């Protein structure tokens, strides 16, 4: 199993959103610091079968080769700008041309054409990312060249969203399983996801 780093695996963010206080109250500050060291060492993205790129945030501005990502030294924290920032913070937004500054204050937003250009440049079929609540648990973008997978149903108790998990078979066939807040229940919806351009369309 490989765990990828997201924007909350960063000291400024997880301290602001209560992780420090929870560790301190339940266990110790030492445990909190141990978590930070683990977060600093986590990988930022993964390539599955040479065809699917996975990250928490989105595609990065200024990436010239996939090998660049391996050159970032770990352990490290995540700055507000740069390739690591986009991999943890960037978002797809319909109608955006190229890359633009994100209203989140870190990373960029990018549009449909940028996804297609990125996939063509790096010979990818699909971008898989998270970082945004989507009501069906998954949401396609840029003619199914990118999919957002959000695996936390009923997020924070404030949303009525489903959760989703994307599974990739050894033949690179992708399936999305969705589920409600009762994680012991069988998946209530399945949809094929495109591992290549000619894959079957999604059925709801």
Coordinates of C-alpha atoms in Angstrom, one line a residue:
X1 CA 0.0 0.0 0.0
X2 CA 1.2 3.5 -0.9
X3 CA -0.2 6.6 0.9
X4 CA 0.1 9.9 -1.0
X5 CA 0.6 13.2 0.7
X6 CA -2.2 15.8 0.7
X7 CA -2.5 19.4 1.8
X8 CA -3.5 18.4 5.4
X9 CA -0.2 16.5 5.7
X10 CA 1.5 19.8 6.4
X11 CA 2.1 21.4 9.8
X12 CA 0.4 24.8 9.2
X13 CA -2.8 23.1 7.9
X14 CA -3.2 20.3 10.4
X15 CA -2.4 22.5 13.3
X16 CA -5.0 25.0 12.2
X17 CA -7.7 22.3 11.8
X18 CA -7.2 20.7 15.2
X19 CA -4.8 17.8 14.7
X20 CA -2.3 19.3 17.1
X21 CA -4.8 19.8 19.8
X22 CA -6.3 16.4 19.4
X23 CA -2.8 14.7 19.7
X24 CA -1.9 16.9 22.7
X25 CA -5.2 16.1 24.5
X26 CA -5.4 12.4 23.8
X27 CA -1.7 11.5 23.7
X28 CA 1.2 13.9 23.6
X29 CA 3.0 16.6 21.6
X30 CA 5.7 14.1 20.8
X31 CA 3.2 12.0 18.9
X32 CA 2.1 15.0 16.9
X33 CA 5.8 15.7 16.0
X34 CA 6.2 12.1 15.0
X35 CA 3.3 12.4 12.6
X36 CA 4.8 15.5 11.1
X37 CA 8.0 13.6 10.3
X38 CA 6.0 10.9 8.7
X39 CA 4.1 13.4 6.6
X40 CA 7.3 15.1 5.5
X41 CA 8.5 11.8 4.1
X42 CA 5.3 10.8 2.2
X43 CA 5.3 10.7 -1.7
X44 CA 3.5 13.4 -3.6
X45 CA 2.1 11.3 -6.4
X46 CA 2.1 7.9 -8.0
X47 CA 2.0 6.5 -11.6
X48 CA 0.0 3.4 -12.1
X49 CA 1.0 1.2 -15.0
X50 CA 2.5 4.1 -16.8
X51 CA -0.9 5.4 -17.7
X52 CA -2.7 6.7 -14.6
X53 CA -1.3 9.6 -12.5
X54 CA -2.6 9.9 -8.9
X55 CA -2.2 12.8 -6.5
X56 CA -4.2 14.6 -3.9
X57 CA -4.5 18.0 -5.5
X58 CA -4.0 18.4 -9.2
X59 CA -1.6 18.6 -12.1
X60 CA 1.3 20.9 -11.5
X61 CA 2.3 24.1 -13.3
X62 CA 5.8 24.1 -14.7
X63 CA 6.4 20.3 -14.8
X64 CA 8.8 19.5 -17.6
X65 CA 9.2 15.8 -16.9
X66 CA 7.8 13.2 -14.5
X67 CA 11.4 12.6 -13.3
X68 CA 11.3 16.1 -11.8
X69 CA 9.0 14.9 -9.1
X70 CA 11.6 12.3 -7.9
X71 CA 14.2 15.1 -7.6
X72 CA 12.3 16.8 -4.7
X73 CA 14.2 16.0 -1.5
X74 CA 12.3 14.6 1.4
X75 CA 11.7 15.1 4.3
X76 CA 10.2 18.5 3.5
X77 CA 7.1 20.7 4.2
X78 CA 4.9 22.0 1.4
X79 CA 5.3 25.6 0.3
X80 CA 2.4 27.7 -1.1
X81 CA 3.8 27.7 -4.6
X82 CA 5.7 25.2 -6.8
X83 CA 5.2 21.7 -8.1
X84 CA 4.8 20.1 -4.7
X85 CA 2.2 22.7 -3.8
X86 CA 0.1 22.0 -6.9
X87 CA 0.3 18.2 -6.4
X88 CA -1.3 18.8 -2.9
X89 CA -3.5 21.9 -3.6
X90 CA -4.4 22.4 -7.2
X91 CA -8.1 22.1 -8.5
X92 CA -9.8 21.7 -11.9
X93 CA -12.2 24.5 -12.7
X94 CA -14.4 24.6 -15.8
X95 CA -13.6 27.4 -18.2
X96 CA -10.2 28.3 -16.8
X97 CA -7.6 28.9 -19.5
X98 CA -4.2 27.5 -18.6
X99 CA -3.1 27.8 -15.0
X100 CA -4.4 30.6 -12.7
X101 CA -3.8 31.4 -9.0
X102 CA -6.1 29.4 -6.7
X103 CA -8.5 31.2 -4.4
X104 CA -7.3 28.8 -1.7
X105 CA -4.1 30.8 -1.5
X106 CA -1.9 27.9 -2.4
X107 CA -1.4 26.1 -5.7
X108 CA -3.3 26.8 -9.0
X109 CA -6.5 26.1 -10.7
X110 CA -6.5 24.7 -14.3
X111 CA -9.0 24.0 -17.0
X112 CA -10.1 21.3 -19.4
X113 CA -7.6 22.0 -22.2
X114 CA -4.7 22.0 -19.7
X115 CA -5.6 18.5 -18.5
X116 CA -5.8 17.2 -22.1
X117 CA -2.4 18.8 -23.0
X118 CA -0.8 17.5 -19.8
X119 CA -2.0 13.9 -20.5
X120 CA -0.9 14.0 -24.1
X121 CA 2.5 15.4 -23.1
X122 CA 3.2 12.8 -20.5
X123 CA 1.4 9.9 -22.4
X124 CA -1.2 9.5 -19.6
X125 CA -4.8 8.2 -20.0
X126 CA -6.2 9.5 -16.7
X127 CA -5.5 11.8 -13.8
X128 CA -7.0 10.6 -10.4
X129 CA -7.2 13.2 -7.6
X130 CA -9.2 14.0 -4.5
X131 CA -9.2 17.3 -2.5
X132 CA -12.8 18.4 -3.3
X133 CA -16.2 17.1 -2.0
X134 CA -18.2 15.7 -4.9
X135 CA -21.7 14.6 -4.2
X136 CA -21.6 11.3 -6.1
X137 CA -18.3 10.4 -4.6
X138 CA -16.6 10.8 -8.0
X139 CA -16.8 13.4 -10.7
X140 CA -15.2 13.4 -14.2
X141 CA -13.6 16.4 -15.8
X142 CA -12.1 17.2 -19.2
X143 CA -14.0 14.5 -21.2
X144 CA -13.0 11.9 -18.6
X145 CA -9.3 12.6 -18.7
X146 CA -9.5 13.5 -15.0
X147 CA -11.6 12.1 -12.2
X148 CA -12.0 13.4 -8.6
X149 CA -12.5 10.6 -6.1
X150 CA -13.7 11.6 -2.6
X151 CA -13.7 8.7 -0.2
X152 CA -15.3 10.3 2.9
X153 CA -19.2 10.0 2.8
X154 CA -21.3 12.6 4.6
X155 CA -18.1 14.7 4.9
X156 CA -17.7 16.2 8.4
X157 CA -21.5 15.6 8.9
X158 CA -22.2 18.7 6.8
X159 CA -22.7 17.1 3.4
X160 CA -25.0 14.4 2.0
X161 CA -22.3 13.1 -0.3
X162 CA -21.4 9.5 -1.1
X163 CA -17.9 8.2 -0.8
X164 CA -16.0 6.4 -3.6
X165 CA -13.0 4.2 -4.3
X166 CA -11.4 3.6 -7.6
X167 CA -10.0 0.1 -8.3
X168 CA -7.5 -0.6 -11.1
X169 CA -7.3 -4.2 -12.3
X170 CA -4.1 -5.7 -13.6
X171 CA -5.3 -5.1 -17.2
X172 CA -5.7 -1.4 -16.3
X173 CA -9.5 -1.6 -16.3
X174 CA -10.9 0.8 -13.8
X175 CA -14.0 0.5 -11.7
X176 CA -15.5 3.1 -9.2
X177 CA -17.4 1.7 -6.2
X178 CA -19.5 4.2 -4.3
X179 CA -20.9 3.9 -0.8
X180 CA -22.9 5.7 1.9
X181 CA -22.0 6.5 5.5
X182 CA -22.5 2.9 6.6
X183 CA -19.1 1.5 5.5
X184 CA -20.2 -2.1 6.3
X185 CA -22.9 -1.9 3.6
X186 CA -22.3 -3.2 0.1
X187 CA -21.5 -0.6 -2.6
X188 CA -24.7 1.0 -3.7
X189 CA -23.4 2.1 -7.1
X190 CA -20.8 1.0 -9.6
X191 CA -19.5 2.8 -12.6
X192 CA -16.8 1.8 -15.1
X193 CA -14.1 4.5 -15.4
X194 CA -11.9 5.0 -18.5
X195 CA -8.4 3.7 -18.3
X196 CA -8.0 4.7 -21.9
X197 CA -9.7 7.0 -24.4
X198 CA -11.9 4.3 -25.9
X199 CA -13.2 2.9 -22.6
X200 CA -16.9 2.5 -22.0
X201 CA -18.8 5.5 -20.8
X202 CA -19.9 5.9 -17.1
X203 CA -23.3 4.5 -16.2
X204 CA -25.2 5.7 -13.2

